[in-house]
């Protein structure tokens, strides 16, 4: 019996441009001369280097260890020599540098020792979680949340449904579709492994209804234990909360997590990475990346992590004429980067080249309501904009600013060309900054009050009269003092007597 699907509010059917890159097999990107591996390719605490400059490393070797529970190790993507540990440009909207380990490839691409886990189904779920963590797997759909943490949430809670998300709803991006078509057996086996790790009652793999080749590849492999579901292609159907709503009809509460409604969700590429980690002991050192848009040969590449973006672009025939912009991710949620030397990381799913057109001037809001119609989380973007624009960030927060998933639809339809998402990102950063400051001020105030209370206690202690002490010790002390005074008096009298005799 096929599952009854539900719907989510808003959303829009967008032109997909998937045909540009989806038609041919993913090509292996050449090994670069050097690989730049950021210590933070995931949400959480950056990894801590365990190698030194000059060390020789093998492919798959841990070069930086996880630095806490919400952290992941970094592995060498190839064999070679560590030539630097320092700050390099990384994929971040700030454009700032961040700590990285640089490997000079020796060209041998020689694997170090890796340990497979046999018979995963008989392995304790917590042990699988450890394997997934040690292999450095984060969400490969773009968010970068450490996979073992999500799995841990599942281990600690009753999981009704595990959803493996292959709904690649953003235009141009086809890396998940290509992965499914080329490695469907990894995706299906990885789904079973995660299902076992979280002890899910149901496992679902979800794709869009305009992915027939992916459907065919998966349909041949799923058994009765995995449900293959196609959802209507409508942006942003692949958003975590939207997909949960479509598949289960459940709504993840504001500020809540999928596990709060009994759901764990992972991306198809994460499932494939889990399969490789468990059956072969392979850490995550490469990924599929879509190169599309204004390039000569749009396609998907299998890229070693740490490979410079510019190498991938050159492979696809891109020459910079100064009139293009590089976007990491898709056109709706991606981020513009200016430095093509930045490396491919675990979260890089697409490099999109677009013509750089000057943005049309923003006009006043005409209260047409189009933005609210398309918002998939039922927000009032015009109200959010009103408060964000006037600097009233707390008021924006009361309009559920933090439920905004930054899908970009409101700005996409706005006839006044107001860059709404930029306002929302700015407002979020200001609220976060204020909360940080307030937490800091609260901490200082607490310390100040504690110090004052200590000083006050000390003053009160000193001012308090000593209680009459009838103890044996005090009596002895008194008699000791009285005896000493008597001796001194006696000595003084003898001295005076001697002096008188001398006179
Ligand atoms: S779509 Fe633009 S103009 Fe229309 S209400 Fe929203 S912000 Fe205002
Ligand atoms: S960017 Fe935020 S406010 Fe705008 S449509 Fe998407 S979720 Fe709604």
mmCIF file of C-alpha atoms in Angstrom, residues 4 44 61 103 108 115 128 154 170 175 215 231 235 240 242 251 321 401-403 440 453 467 477 496:
data_model
loop_
_atom_site.group_PDB
_atom_site.id
_atom_site.type_symbol
_atom_site.label_atom_id
_atom_site.label_comp_id
_atom_site.label_asym_id
_atom_site.label_seq_id
_atom_site.Cartn_x
_atom_site.Cartn_y
_atom_site.Cartn_z
ATOM 1 C CA UNK A 4 -0.441 8.829 1.915
ATOM 2 C CA UNK A 44 30.552 22.122 16.261
ATOM 3 C CA UNK A 61 44.995 8.592 8.307
ATOM 4 C CA UNK A 103 49.231 18.090 2.502
ATOM 5 C CA UNK A 108 50.980 7.464 -4.762
ATOM 6 C CA UNK A 115 39.351 -1.586 9.705
ATOM 7 C CA UNK A 128 28.154 1.726 14.955
ATOM 8 C CA UNK A 154 17.992 8.247 17.820
ATOM 9 C CA UNK A 170 17.321 23.335 -5.241
ATOM 10 C CA UNK A 175 25.126 15.445 -7.004
ATOM 11 C CA UNK A 215 13.760 5.940 -8.729
ATOM 12 C CA UNK A 231 7.320 13.543 -3.269
ATOM 13 C CA UNK A 235 10.933 23.941 -3.645
ATOM 14 C CA UNK A 240 14.097 18.897 6.843
ATOM 15 C CA UNK A 242 9.050 20.296 5.036
ATOM 16 C CA UNK A 251 5.010 19.205 12.301
ATOM 17 C CA UNK A 321 36.305 37.005 -17.381
ATOM 18 C CA UNK A 401 12.788 35.022 12.999
ATOM 19 C CA UNK A 402 14.712 31.874 13.945
ATOM 20 C CA UNK A 403 12.184 29.593 12.247
ATOM 21 C CA UNK A 440 28.747 37.650 29.140
ATOM 22 C CA UNK A 453 28.596 38.620 49.054
ATOM 23 C CA UNK A 467 30.980 34.321 72.047
ATOM 24 C CA UNK A 477 45.208 29.634 77.730
ATOM 25 C CA UNK A 496 64.191 46.573 91.057
#
